[in-house]
Amino acid sequence: MKRKFLKDRLFTRRVSIIGGTQALVFAAITGRLYDLQVWQYPRYRKMARDNATLERLVPPERGLITDHAGVVLAGNVQRWRAMLLLSDWTDAPAILARFEKIISLSAADRTRLAKIFRGRRRYLPILLKNDLSWNEMAQLEVNRPWLPGVIINHGFERRYPLGKDTAHTVGYVVPPHAAAAKADPVLDLPGVRVGGAGVEQAHNQTLFGTPGVTELEVNDRGAVVRVLGRRAEMSGKTIALTLDAGLQREAMRILDGRPGALVMMDARNGAVRAMVSAPSFDQSYFDNGVPDHVWTRWMKDPQHPLVDRTTQGLYAPGSTFKPTVALAALRCEAITAKTKFFCSGHLKIGNRMFFCWLRSGHGWMDAASALQQSCDVFFYHVAMRVGIDKMAAMGNELGLVGAPAMDFPSLAGGFLPTCHWAHKRGLEWTEGRTAIQGIGQGYSVLTPLNLAIMVTRVATGRKIVPHLVGAIDNEPVKLRAGEELNLAEKHLAVVRQGMNEVVNTPLGTSWGGRLDVHGARMAGKTGTAQVISESAAMEAANYDDSKLPWKYRPNALFVGYAPLEKPAFAVSVVIEHGGLLDPVKAARDMFARALTSDKLQA
């Protein structure tokens, strides 16, 4: 009996141990299942979803660039593309081999793809072929089951309807830099472009837009099964420039390929109506990379077509600087409107003879007549009375010094020397150097945009600032007329009288290019600027610079405004190694076109 009791007791203990162990195991399993199915459900749900879905970034359409009237200067053309979505299951070489049996690829495409496959980030699409035809798209759709990960989508290529006429100002787009693409997956998408120059670069963020996301369901082979959802991309904003497409084309036609630049501003508010640099270039090359032979041709071209002469070209202003010198002298009372100097055709300063362009001399000249006939001797005298610091200060007030306050890349700044600048460089400054600065030679260099600002301010007496953007997505950008300059109206009147006589009197240097459109006349100032250092012997011999090789002839410049009584437009023109009247006639034709258009719109 006792044995039976011990046996039953042992059995019960074993059952308890086994039951307890089973309970513990069951509890552990239950706890683990609860942890997996409840507590860690979000995590594993995401992992499962990620295994069955792909999120594909969709690049936005780049915003348009138009002129002030809505004429498209930079737009987009839709293109269909074959793309490959890489995943952990993608056998890229095998898929590419099947793809090539359907659609041929060039050797360049195969080389490009081989580089991309190495180290490409997962789920970023790869461009297989751009600009598919309808027949190619149909073949891909039929063979979709054997091409897992291959999709067809649309993209955009940039187009510039006015071509070379707006290349420097509007700019161009380029593929993103490798470092930028590595940091931002959106920039690594096929076909994505960023601004490389001009307005495209300056306002890239505004034009770029916001990317979208498409969620795709894929099978175990990585083939797209269906679209699960989509967050639409947002196109970039439209930027309306102040440019006038008609005036822009007219300016390019007038320059006719001659190296130079032309800037026209609305004198009432600073709106830039035309900004042209010649020669120009085909900016569409930059979209997919400039071919080597084209780049080599550009680099070897002595006329440097890639340089924007309107904002980066630094030129000696020549006699177009004389209105600035006259205003500086009148303000500091170095001269009055009636002050006269005698021009005999030369002036001896120190041990050197300084000549006037008219070797026979102009006789007695006051400020207005000296501007009219561009008398150098008069301005030698004036410059020495004023000094370089006061000339530079006036130039600064008129917008000649430094880069203009305009949202545009790579703006060069105009430069006028000062005593401090000369002292820092250990440059011995003599009266002769000052005299040369008085006629816009020597160390002074300005851009055509600087000159356009200067003549606009002289014409209006206001601190006009150039504006290139007129509206963003139909929201106008406020253009300001600018505050009044710290200049006496009587002093401005003297300079304006001289600039009027430059064009509208027989003795004026621009008489042969005068304007008469709808009763309007223009005022202005001519200038020629040497591009080589003249020796004393050359000056004494009164050499004929028109017989020099073309590249050594002086640059021809003109600044002007119209109409005389109520200036509406101002212009600066530089024609490298041109004739004296070439820029005058260019300005006249631009004023005629602008005033006619303005009258029609009134």
Coordinates of C-alpha atoms in Angstrom, one line a residue:
M1 CA 0.0 0.0 0.0
K2 CA 2.8 2.3 0.9
R3 CA 4.6 1.4 -2.3
K4 CA 1.5 2.3 -4.3
F5 CA 1.2 5.6 -2.5
L6 CA 4.9 6.5 -3.3
K7 CA 4.4 5.5 -6.9
D8 CA 1.3 7.6 -7.3
R9 CA 3.0 10.5 -5.6
L10 CA 6.0 10.2 -8.0
F11 CA 3.6 10.1 -10.9
T12 CA 1.7 13.2 -9.7
R13 CA 5.0 15.1 -9.3
R14 CA 6.1 14.2 -12.8
V15 CA 2.7 15.2 -14.2
S16 CA 3.0 18.5 -12.4
I17 CA 6.5 19.1 -13.7
I18 CA 5.5 18.2 -17.3
G19 CA 2.3 20.3 -17.0
G20 CA 4.1 23.2 -15.6
T21 CA 6.8 23.0 -18.3
Q22 CA 4.1 22.9 -21.0
A23 CA 2.3 25.8 -19.4
L24 CA 5.5 27.8 -19.3
V25 CA 6.3 26.9 -23.0
F26 CA 2.8 27.7 -24.0
A27 CA 2.9 31.0 -22.1
A28 CA 6.3 31.9 -23.8
I29 CA 4.9 31.0 -27.2
T30 CA 1.7 33.0 -26.5
G31 CA 3.8 36.0 -25.2
R32 CA 6.0 35.8 -28.3
L33 CA 3.0 35.6 -30.6
Y34 CA 1.5 38.5 -28.8
D35 CA 4.7 40.5 -29.1
L36 CA 5.0 39.7 -32.8
Q37 CA 1.3 40.2 -33.7
V38 CA 0.5 43.1 -31.4
W39 CA 3.5 45.0 -30.1
Q40 CA 5.7 44.6 -33.2
Y41 CA 2.9 44.6 -35.7
P42 CA 3.7 48.0 -37.1
R43 CA 7.3 47.1 -37.7
Y44 CA 6.6 43.8 -39.5
R45 CA 3.7 45.3 -41.4
K46 CA 6.1 48.0 -42.7
M47 CA 8.7 45.3 -43.6
A48 CA 6.2 43.2 -45.4
R49 CA 4.8 46.2 -47.2
D50 CA 8.3 47.3 -48.2
N51 CA 9.0 43.8 -49.6
A52 CA 5.9 44.1 -51.8
T53 CA 5.9 47.8 -52.7
L54 CA 8.2 50.4 -54.2
E55 CA 8.1 54.2 -53.8
R56 CA 9.2 55.9 -57.0
L57 CA 10.1 59.6 -56.9
V58 CA 8.6 61.6 -59.8
P59 CA 10.5 64.7 -60.8
P60 CA 8.4 67.8 -61.3
E61 CA 8.1 69.8 -64.5
R62 CA 10.3 72.8 -64.5
G63 CA 8.6 76.2 -64.5
L64 CA 8.4 78.4 -67.5
I65 CA 10.3 81.6 -68.2
T66 CA 8.4 84.2 -70.3
D67 CA 8.9 87.8 -71.3
H68 CA 6.7 90.5 -69.8
A69 CA 3.9 89.8 -72.3
G70 CA 3.9 86.0 -71.8
V71 CA 6.0 85.0 -74.8
V72 CA 7.8 81.7 -73.7
L73 CA 11.6 82.1 -73.5
A74 CA 12.2 78.8 -71.7
G75 CA 9.7 75.9 -71.9
N76 CA 9.4 72.2 -71.9
V77 CA 8.8 69.4 -74.4
Q78 CA 7.4 66.1 -73.2
R79 CA 9.4 62.9 -73.9
W80 CA 8.6 59.3 -73.3
R81 CA 11.3 57.2 -71.6
A82 CA 12.1 53.6 -70.8
M83 CA 13.2 53.2 -67.1
L84 CA 14.4 50.4 -65.0
L85 CA 13.5 50.2 -61.3
L86 CA 16.3 48.5 -59.4
S87 CA 15.4 46.3 -56.5
D88 CA 17.0 43.5 -54.4
W89 CA 15.7 41.0 -56.9
T90 CA 16.6 42.8 -60.1
D91 CA 19.0 40.9 -62.4
A92 CA 20.0 44.1 -64.3
P93 CA 22.3 42.5 -66.9
A94 CA 19.7 39.9 -67.8
I95 CA 16.9 42.4 -68.1
L96 CA 19.1 44.7 -70.2
A97 CA 19.9 41.8 -72.5
R98 CA 16.2 41.1 -73.0
F99 CA 15.5 44.8 -73.5
E100 CA 18.1 45.0 -76.3
K101 CA 16.4 42.2 -78.1
I102 CA 13.4 44.5 -78.4
I103 CA 14.9 48.0 -78.6
S104 CA 18.4 48.7 -79.8
L105 CA 20.9 50.7 -77.7
S106 CA 23.9 52.5 -78.8
A107 CA 27.4 51.7 -77.6
A108 CA 27.4 55.0 -75.6
D109 CA 24.1 53.9 -73.9
R110 CA 25.6 50.5 -73.0
T111 CA 28.7 52.1 -71.5
R112 CA 26.6 54.6 -69.6
L113 CA 24.4 51.9 -68.2
A114 CA 27.3 49.7 -67.2
K115 CA 28.6 52.5 -65.1
I116 CA 25.2 53.3 -63.5
F117 CA 24.6 49.6 -62.5
R118 CA 27.7 49.7 -60.3
G119 CA 26.8 51.3 -57.0
R120 CA 23.4 52.5 -58.0
R121 CA 21.1 53.2 -55.1
R122 CA 18.2 50.8 -54.6
Y123 CA 14.8 51.9 -56.0
L124 CA 16.2 54.8 -57.9
P125 CA 15.1 54.4 -61.6
I126 CA 17.7 54.2 -64.3
L127 CA 17.1 55.7 -67.8
L128 CA 17.4 52.9 -70.4
K129 CA 16.4 54.9 -73.4
N130 CA 15.1 58.4 -73.9
D131 CA 12.6 59.7 -76.5
L132 CA 10.7 56.5 -77.3
S133 CA 8.7 56.3 -80.5
W134 CA 5.1 55.0 -80.4
N135 CA 6.2 51.7 -82.0
E136 CA 8.9 51.2 -79.3
M137 CA 6.4 51.9 -76.5
A138 CA 4.0 49.3 -78.0
Q139 CA 6.7 46.7 -78.2
L140 CA 7.7 47.3 -74.5
E141 CA 4.1 47.0 -73.4
V142 CA 3.7 43.6 -75.2
N143 CA 6.9 42.3 -73.6
R144 CA 6.3 43.7 -70.1
P145 CA 6.0 40.3 -68.4
W146 CA 9.6 39.4 -69.4
L147 CA 10.9 42.8 -68.4
P148 CA 10.4 43.0 -64.6
G149 CA 11.1 46.5 -63.3
V150 CA 10.9 48.2 -66.7
I151 CA 8.4 51.0 -66.9
I152 CA 7.5 53.7 -69.3
N153 CA 7.1 57.2 -68.0
H154 CA 7.1 60.7 -69.4
G155 CA 9.7 63.3 -68.8
F156 CA 10.5 66.8 -70.0
E157 CA 13.3 68.4 -72.0
R158 CA 14.1 72.1 -71.9
R159 CA 13.4 74.2 -75.0
Y160 CA 14.4 77.8 -75.8
P161 CA 12.1 79.2 -78.5
L162 CA 14.2 82.3 -79.1
G163 CA 17.4 80.3 -79.1
K164 CA 20.6 82.4 -79.2
D165 CA 18.7 85.7 -78.8
T166 CA 18.2 85.0 -75.1
A167 CA 21.0 82.5 -74.4
H168 CA 23.1 84.7 -72.0
T169 CA 20.2 86.2 -70.1
V170 CA 17.8 83.3 -69.8
G171 CA 20.7 80.8 -69.4
Y172 CA 20.5 77.0 -69.6
V173 CA 20.0 73.9 -67.6
V174 CA 22.6 71.2 -66.9
P175 CA 22.6 67.7 -65.2
P176 CA 23.2 68.1 -61.4
H177 CA 26.7 67.9 -60.0
A178 CA 27.6 64.4 -58.7
A179 CA 28.0 65.6 -55.1
A180 CA 24.6 67.3 -55.2
A181 CA 22.9 64.2 -56.7
K182 CA 24.4 62.0 -54.0
A183 CA 23.0 64.2 -51.3
D184 CA 19.5 64.5 -52.8
P185 CA 17.8 61.5 -54.4
V186 CA 15.5 63.8 -56.4
L187 CA 18.6 65.2 -58.3
D188 CA 19.7 61.7 -59.1
L189 CA 16.6 60.9 -61.1
P190 CA 17.0 60.5 -64.8
G191 CA 16.2 63.7 -66.8
V192 CA 16.4 66.1 -63.8
R193 CA 18.1 69.3 -64.6
V194 CA 19.2 72.4 -62.6
G195 CA 20.0 75.9 -63.7
G196 CA 23.5 76.3 -65.0
A197 CA 23.6 80.0 -65.9
G198 CA 21.5 83.2 -66.2
V199 CA 17.9 83.3 -64.9
E200 CA 17.8 79.5 -64.9
Q201 CA 20.6 79.5 -62.3
A202 CA 19.6 82.5 -60.3
H203 CA 16.0 81.3 -59.8
N204 CA 16.6 77.6 -59.9
Q205 CA 14.7 76.9 -56.6
T206 CA 11.6 78.7 -57.8
L207 CA 11.7 77.0 -61.2
F208 CA 12.4 73.5 -59.9
G209 CA 9.1 72.6 -58.3
T210 CA 8.3 69.8 -55.8
P211 CA 8.7 66.1 -56.6
G212 CA 5.9 63.6 -56.4
V213 CA 5.8 60.0 -55.2
T214 CA 4.2 57.0 -56.8
E215 CA 3.7 53.8 -54.7
L216 CA 3.9 50.6 -56.7
E217 CA 3.1 47.0 -55.8
V218 CA 5.7 44.5 -57.1
N219 CA 5.8 40.7 -57.2
D220 CA 8.6 38.5 -55.9
R221 CA 10.5 39.1 -59.2
G222 CA 10.4 42.9 -58.8
A223 CA 7.9 43.3 -61.6
V224 CA 5.3 46.1 -61.2
V225 CA 1.8 44.7 -60.5
R226 CA -0.2 47.8 -59.9
V227 CA -0.1 51.4 -58.7
L228 CA -1.2 51.7 -55.1
G229 CA -1.1 55.4 -54.7
R230 CA 0.3 58.7 -55.9
R231 CA 1.2 62.0 -54.5
A232 CA 1.3 64.4 -57.4
E233 CA 4.3 66.4 -58.2
M234 CA 4.0 70.2 -58.3
S235 CA 5.5 72.0 -61.3
G236 CA 7.9 74.9 -60.8
K237 CA 6.6 78.4 -60.8
T238 CA 6.4 80.6 -64.0
I239 CA 8.8 83.5 -64.0
A240 CA 7.8 86.4 -66.2
L241 CA 10.8 88.6 -67.0
T242 CA 10.7 92.3 -67.7
L243 CA 12.3 91.5 -71.1
D244 CA 10.5 92.2 -74.3
A245 CA 10.9 89.4 -76.8
G246 CA 10.6 91.7 -79.8
L247 CA 13.2 94.1 -78.5
Q248 CA 15.5 91.2 -77.6
R249 CA 15.3 89.9 -81.2
E250 CA 15.7 93.4 -82.6
A251 CA 18.9 94.0 -80.5
M252 CA 20.4 90.7 -81.7
R253 CA 19.5 91.6 -85.3
I254 CA 21.2 95.0 -84.9
L255 CA 24.4 93.6 -83.5
D256 CA 24.4 91.1 -86.3
G257 CA 27.0 88.9 -84.7
R258 CA 29.5 91.7 -84.1
P259 CA 31.2 91.3 -80.7
G260 CA 29.4 93.6 -78.3
A261 CA 26.5 94.2 -76.0
L262 CA 23.3 96.1 -75.7
V263 CA 21.2 96.9 -72.7
M264 CA 17.9 98.7 -72.7
M265 CA 16.1 99.8 -69.6
D266 CA 12.7 101.3 -68.9
A267 CA 13.7 104.7 -67.5
R268 CA 10.5 104.9 -65.5
N269 CA 10.9 101.9 -63.3
G270 CA 14.2 100.1 -64.1
A271 CA 12.7 97.2 -66.0
V272 CA 15.3 95.6 -68.3
R273 CA 13.6 95.4 -71.7
A274 CA 16.6 94.0 -73.7
M275 CA 19.9 92.5 -72.6
V276 CA 21.9 91.0 -75.4
S277 CA 25.5 89.8 -75.8
A278 CA 27.0 88.9 -79.1
P279 CA 28.2 86.6 -80.4
S280 CA 25.9 84.1 -78.7
F281 CA 25.6 80.3 -78.5
D282 CA 23.2 77.4 -78.7
Q283 CA 22.3 76.7 -75.0
S284 CA 20.3 73.5 -75.8
Y285 CA 23.7 71.7 -76.0
F286 CA 24.0 71.9 -72.2
D287 CA 21.0 69.7 -71.5
N288 CA 22.7 66.5 -72.3
G289 CA 26.3 67.6 -72.2
V290 CA 28.1 69.7 -74.7
P291 CA 29.8 67.5 -77.4
D292 CA 33.6 67.7 -77.3
H293 CA 33.9 69.2 -80.8
V294 CA 31.4 72.0 -79.9
W295 CA 33.2 72.8 -76.6
T296 CA 36.6 72.9 -78.4
R297 CA 35.2 75.3 -81.0
W298 CA 33.8 77.6 -78.3
M299 CA 37.0 77.6 -76.3
K300 CA 39.1 78.4 -79.4
D301 CA 36.8 81.1 -80.6
P302 CA 38.7 84.5 -80.1
Q303 CA 35.3 86.2 -79.7
H304 CA 34.4 84.2 -76.6
P305 CA 30.7 83.4 -77.3
L306 CA 30.1 82.1 -73.8
V307 CA 31.0 85.3 -72.1
D308 CA 28.0 87.5 -71.2
R309 CA 29.3 90.9 -72.2
T310 CA 26.3 92.8 -70.7
T311 CA 27.2 91.7 -67.1
Q312 CA 30.7 90.3 -67.3
G313 CA 32.3 92.4 -70.0
L314 CA 34.6 95.1 -68.5
Y315 CA 35.3 98.0 -70.9
A316 CA 37.0 101.3 -70.6
P317 CA 34.1 103.7 -70.9
G318 CA 35.9 106.3 -73.0
S319 CA 33.9 109.5 -73.5
T320 CA 30.7 108.0 -72.2
F321 CA 32.2 108.7 -68.8
K322 CA 32.4 112.5 -69.4
P323 CA 28.8 113.2 -68.2
T324 CA 29.9 111.7 -64.8
V325 CA 33.0 113.9 -64.7
A326 CA 30.9 117.0 -65.6
L327 CA 28.4 116.3 -62.8
A328 CA 31.2 115.7 -60.3
A329 CA 32.8 119.0 -61.2
L330 CA 29.5 121.0 -61.1
R331 CA 28.6 119.5 -57.7
C332 CA 31.9 120.3 -56.0
E333 CA 31.9 123.7 -57.7
A334 CA 35.2 123.0 -59.5
I335 CA 33.4 124.6 -62.5
T336 CA 30.1 126.3 -63.3
A337 CA 27.9 126.0 -66.4
K338 CA 29.7 129.0 -67.8
T339 CA 33.3 127.9 -67.1
K340 CA 35.4 127.7 -70.2
F341 CA 38.7 126.2 -71.2
F342 CA 40.6 126.7 -74.4
C343 CA 41.3 123.7 -76.6
S344 CA 44.2 124.1 -78.9
G345 CA 44.2 120.4 -79.7
H346 CA 46.7 119.4 -77.0
L347 CA 47.6 120.1 -73.3
K348 CA 51.0 119.7 -71.7
I349 CA 50.9 118.1 -68.3
G350 CA 54.3 117.6 -66.7
N351 CA 56.7 116.3 -69.4
R352 CA 54.0 114.8 -71.6
M353 CA 51.7 116.2 -74.2
F354 CA 48.1 115.1 -74.0
F355 CA 46.1 115.4 -77.2
C356 CA 42.5 116.0 -78.1
W357 CA 40.9 113.8 -80.6
L358 CA 40.5 116.9 -82.8
R359 CA 44.2 117.9 -83.3
S360 CA 43.2 121.3 -84.7
G361 CA 41.5 122.1 -81.5
H362 CA 37.9 123.1 -80.5
G363 CA 38.6 126.6 -79.2
W364 CA 36.8 127.8 -76.1
M365 CA 34.5 125.2 -74.6
D366 CA 32.1 125.1 -71.7
A367 CA 30.6 122.0 -70.2
A368 CA 27.7 121.6 -72.6
S369 CA 29.7 122.3 -75.8
A370 CA 32.5 120.1 -74.5
L371 CA 30.0 117.2 -74.2
Q372 CA 28.5 118.1 -77.5
Q373 CA 31.8 117.8 -79.3
S374 CA 33.5 115.5 -76.9
C375 CA 36.4 117.8 -76.3
D376 CA 39.2 115.9 -74.5
V377 CA 41.2 119.0 -73.5
F378 CA 38.3 120.5 -71.6
F379 CA 37.9 117.3 -69.5
Y380 CA 41.6 117.1 -68.9
H381 CA 41.3 120.4 -67.1
V382 CA 38.1 119.5 -65.3
A383 CA 39.5 116.1 -64.1
M384 CA 42.6 117.7 -62.6
R385 CA 40.4 120.2 -60.8
V386 CA 38.0 117.5 -59.4
G387 CA 40.4 114.7 -58.6
I388 CA 39.9 110.9 -58.9
D389 CA 38.1 110.5 -55.5
K390 CA 35.3 112.9 -56.4
M391 CA 34.9 111.4 -59.8
A392 CA 34.7 107.9 -58.3
A393 CA 32.1 109.1 -55.7
M394 CA 29.9 110.5 -58.5
G395 CA 30.4 107.3 -60.4
N396 CA 29.2 105.3 -57.4
E397 CA 26.1 107.5 -57.1
L398 CA 25.3 107.0 -60.7
G399 CA 25.6 103.2 -60.5
L400 CA 29.0 102.8 -62.1
V401 CA 30.9 101.3 -59.2
G402 CA 30.4 97.7 -58.1
A403 CA 27.9 95.1 -59.2
P404 CA 24.3 96.2 -59.7
A405 CA 21.8 95.1 -57.1
M406 CA 20.1 92.6 -59.3
D407 CA 19.3 88.9 -58.8
F408 CA 21.5 87.6 -61.5
P409 CA 24.6 85.3 -61.3
S410 CA 28.1 86.3 -62.2
L411 CA 27.6 90.1 -62.2
A412 CA 30.9 91.8 -62.7
G413 CA 31.4 95.1 -60.9
G414 CA 32.4 98.4 -62.5
F415 CA 35.6 99.9 -61.1
L416 CA 36.9 103.5 -60.8
P417 CA 40.2 104.2 -59.2
T418 CA 40.6 106.2 -55.9
C419 CA 43.6 107.7 -54.1
H420 CA 43.3 104.9 -51.4
W421 CA 43.3 102.2 -54.1
A422 CA 46.4 103.8 -55.7
H423 CA 48.2 104.2 -52.3
K424 CA 47.6 100.5 -51.3
R425 CA 49.3 99.4 -54.5
G426 CA 52.2 101.8 -54.2
L427 CA 51.1 103.5 -57.4
E428 CA 52.5 107.0 -57.9
W429 CA 49.4 109.0 -58.9
T430 CA 50.2 111.9 -61.2
E431 CA 48.1 114.7 -62.7
G432 CA 48.5 113.0 -66.0
R433 CA 46.8 109.8 -64.7
T434 CA 44.0 111.9 -63.4
A435 CA 43.6 113.7 -66.7
I436 CA 43.3 110.3 -68.5
Q437 CA 40.7 109.1 -66.1
G438 CA 38.7 112.3 -67.0
I439 CA 38.1 111.0 -70.5
G440 CA 37.3 107.4 -69.4
Q441 CA 40.6 105.8 -70.1
G442 CA 43.3 104.5 -67.7
Y443 CA 42.2 102.2 -64.9
S444 CA 38.4 102.7 -65.2
V445 CA 36.4 99.6 -66.4
L446 CA 32.6 99.3 -66.5
T447 CA 30.0 96.8 -67.8
P448 CA 27.3 97.8 -70.3
L449 CA 24.8 97.2 -67.5
N450 CA 26.7 99.8 -65.3
L451 CA 26.5 102.3 -68.2
A452 CA 22.8 101.7 -68.8
I453 CA 22.1 102.4 -65.1
M454 CA 24.3 105.6 -65.3
V455 CA 22.5 107.1 -68.2
T456 CA 19.1 106.2 -66.8
R457 CA 19.9 108.0 -63.6
V458 CA 21.2 111.1 -65.5
A459 CA 18.0 111.1 -67.6
T460 CA 15.6 110.9 -64.6
G461 CA 17.5 112.3 -61.7
R462 CA 16.4 109.2 -59.7
K463 CA 18.3 106.2 -58.3
I464 CA 16.9 103.8 -60.8
V465 CA 17.7 100.1 -60.0
P466 CA 17.6 97.5 -62.8
H467 CA 14.9 94.7 -62.5
L468 CA 14.8 91.6 -64.6
V469 CA 12.0 89.6 -62.9
G470 CA 8.5 91.2 -63.4
A471 CA 6.2 88.5 -61.9
I472 CA 6.3 85.1 -60.3
D473 CA 3.2 82.9 -61.0
N474 CA 1.2 86.1 -62.0
E475 CA 2.2 87.8 -58.7
P476 CA 3.8 91.1 -59.9
V477 CA 7.2 92.1 -58.4
K478 CA 7.0 95.7 -57.4
L479 CA 9.2 97.9 -59.5
R480 CA 10.3 101.1 -57.8
A481 CA 11.2 104.3 -59.6
G482 CA 13.9 105.0 -56.9
E483 CA 14.6 108.0 -54.7
E484 CA 15.9 111.2 -56.0
L485 CA 19.7 111.5 -56.5
N486 CA 21.7 114.0 -54.4
L487 CA 22.2 116.2 -57.5
A488 CA 21.0 119.7 -58.2
E489 CA 18.5 119.9 -61.1
K490 CA 20.5 122.8 -62.6
H491 CA 23.6 120.6 -62.8
L492 CA 21.6 117.8 -64.4
A493 CA 20.2 120.3 -66.9
V494 CA 23.7 121.3 -68.1
V495 CA 24.7 117.7 -68.7
R496 CA 21.3 116.9 -70.4
Q497 CA 21.7 119.9 -72.7
G498 CA 25.1 118.7 -73.8
M499 CA 23.8 115.2 -74.4
N500 CA 20.9 116.7 -76.4
E501 CA 23.4 118.6 -78.6
V502 CA 25.6 115.5 -79.1
V503 CA 22.8 114.0 -81.2
N504 CA 20.6 116.9 -82.4
T505 CA 23.0 119.5 -83.6
P506 CA 25.3 119.4 -86.6
L507 CA 28.4 119.8 -84.4
G508 CA 27.4 116.9 -82.2
T509 CA 29.4 113.6 -82.5
S510 CA 26.1 111.6 -83.0
W511 CA 24.5 113.9 -85.6
G512 CA 24.6 111.2 -88.2
G513 CA 22.5 108.8 -86.1
R514 CA 19.8 111.2 -84.8
L515 CA 16.3 109.9 -84.0
D516 CA 12.9 111.3 -85.1
V517 CA 10.1 108.8 -84.4
H518 CA 6.6 110.0 -83.5
G519 CA 8.2 113.4 -82.9
A520 CA 10.5 112.0 -80.2
R521 CA 14.2 112.7 -80.2
M522 CA 17.0 111.1 -78.2
A523 CA 20.0 112.4 -76.2
G524 CA 23.2 110.6 -75.6
K525 CA 27.0 110.5 -75.5
T526 CA 29.4 108.7 -77.8
G527 CA 32.7 107.2 -76.7
T528 CA 35.7 105.4 -78.2
A529 CA 38.1 103.5 -75.9
Q530 CA 41.6 102.4 -76.8
V531 CA 42.3 98.7 -76.4
I532 CA 46.1 99.1 -76.8
S533 CA 48.5 101.3 -74.9
E534 CA 49.4 104.2 -77.1
S535 CA 53.0 105.4 -77.1
A536 CA 53.8 109.1 -77.1
A537 CA 55.2 108.7 -80.6
M538 CA 51.9 107.2 -81.8
E539 CA 49.9 110.0 -80.3
A540 CA 52.2 112.7 -81.7
A541 CA 52.0 111.1 -85.2
N542 CA 48.2 111.3 -85.0
Y543 CA 47.9 107.8 -86.3
D544 CA 44.8 106.5 -88.1
D545 CA 43.4 103.8 -85.8
S546 CA 41.0 102.6 -88.6
K547 CA 44.1 101.2 -90.4
L548 CA 45.1 99.1 -87.4
P549 CA 44.3 95.3 -87.5
W550 CA 40.7 94.9 -86.4
K551 CA 41.4 93.5 -82.9
Y552 CA 43.5 96.6 -82.1
R553 CA 40.9 99.2 -83.1
P554 CA 39.1 101.1 -80.4
N555 CA 35.8 100.0 -79.0
A556 CA 32.8 102.1 -79.9
L557 CA 30.3 103.0 -77.2
F558 CA 27.1 105.0 -76.8
V559 CA 24.7 105.8 -74.0
G560 CA 21.4 107.6 -74.5
Y561 CA 17.8 108.1 -73.6
A562 CA 14.5 109.0 -75.3
P563 CA 12.3 110.9 -75.5
L564 CA 14.1 114.1 -74.5
E565 CA 11.3 115.7 -72.5
K566 CA 10.1 112.7 -70.6
P567 CA 12.5 109.8 -70.8
A568 CA 10.9 106.4 -71.2
F569 CA 13.9 104.3 -72.3
A570 CA 17.6 104.3 -71.8
V571 CA 20.2 102.3 -73.6
S572 CA 23.9 101.5 -73.6
V573 CA 25.7 99.9 -76.5
V574 CA 29.2 98.6 -76.9
I575 CA 30.5 97.4 -80.2
E576 CA 34.0 96.0 -80.0
H577 CA 36.4 97.6 -82.5
G578 CA 33.4 99.3 -84.2
G579 CA 33.0 102.6 -85.9
L580 CA 31.9 105.7 -84.0
L581 CA 28.4 105.8 -85.3
D582 CA 27.7 102.0 -85.2
P583 CA 26.5 102.0 -81.6
V584 CA 24.6 105.3 -82.1
K585 CA 22.6 103.8 -85.0
A586 CA 22.0 100.7 -82.9
A587 CA 20.5 102.8 -80.1
R588 CA 18.5 104.8 -82.6
D589 CA 16.9 101.7 -84.0
M590 CA 16.2 100.3 -80.6
F591 CA 14.5 103.5 -79.5
A592 CA 12.4 103.6 -82.7
R593 CA 11.2 100.0 -82.0
A594 CA 10.6 100.6 -78.3
L595 CA 8.8 103.9 -78.7
T596 CA 6.6 102.6 -81.4
S597 CA 5.6 99.6 -79.3
D598 CA 5.1 101.8 -76.3
K599 CA 2.8 104.1 -78.3
L600 CA 0.7 101.2 -79.5
Q601 CA 0.3 99.8 -76.0
A602 CA -0.7 103.2 -74.5

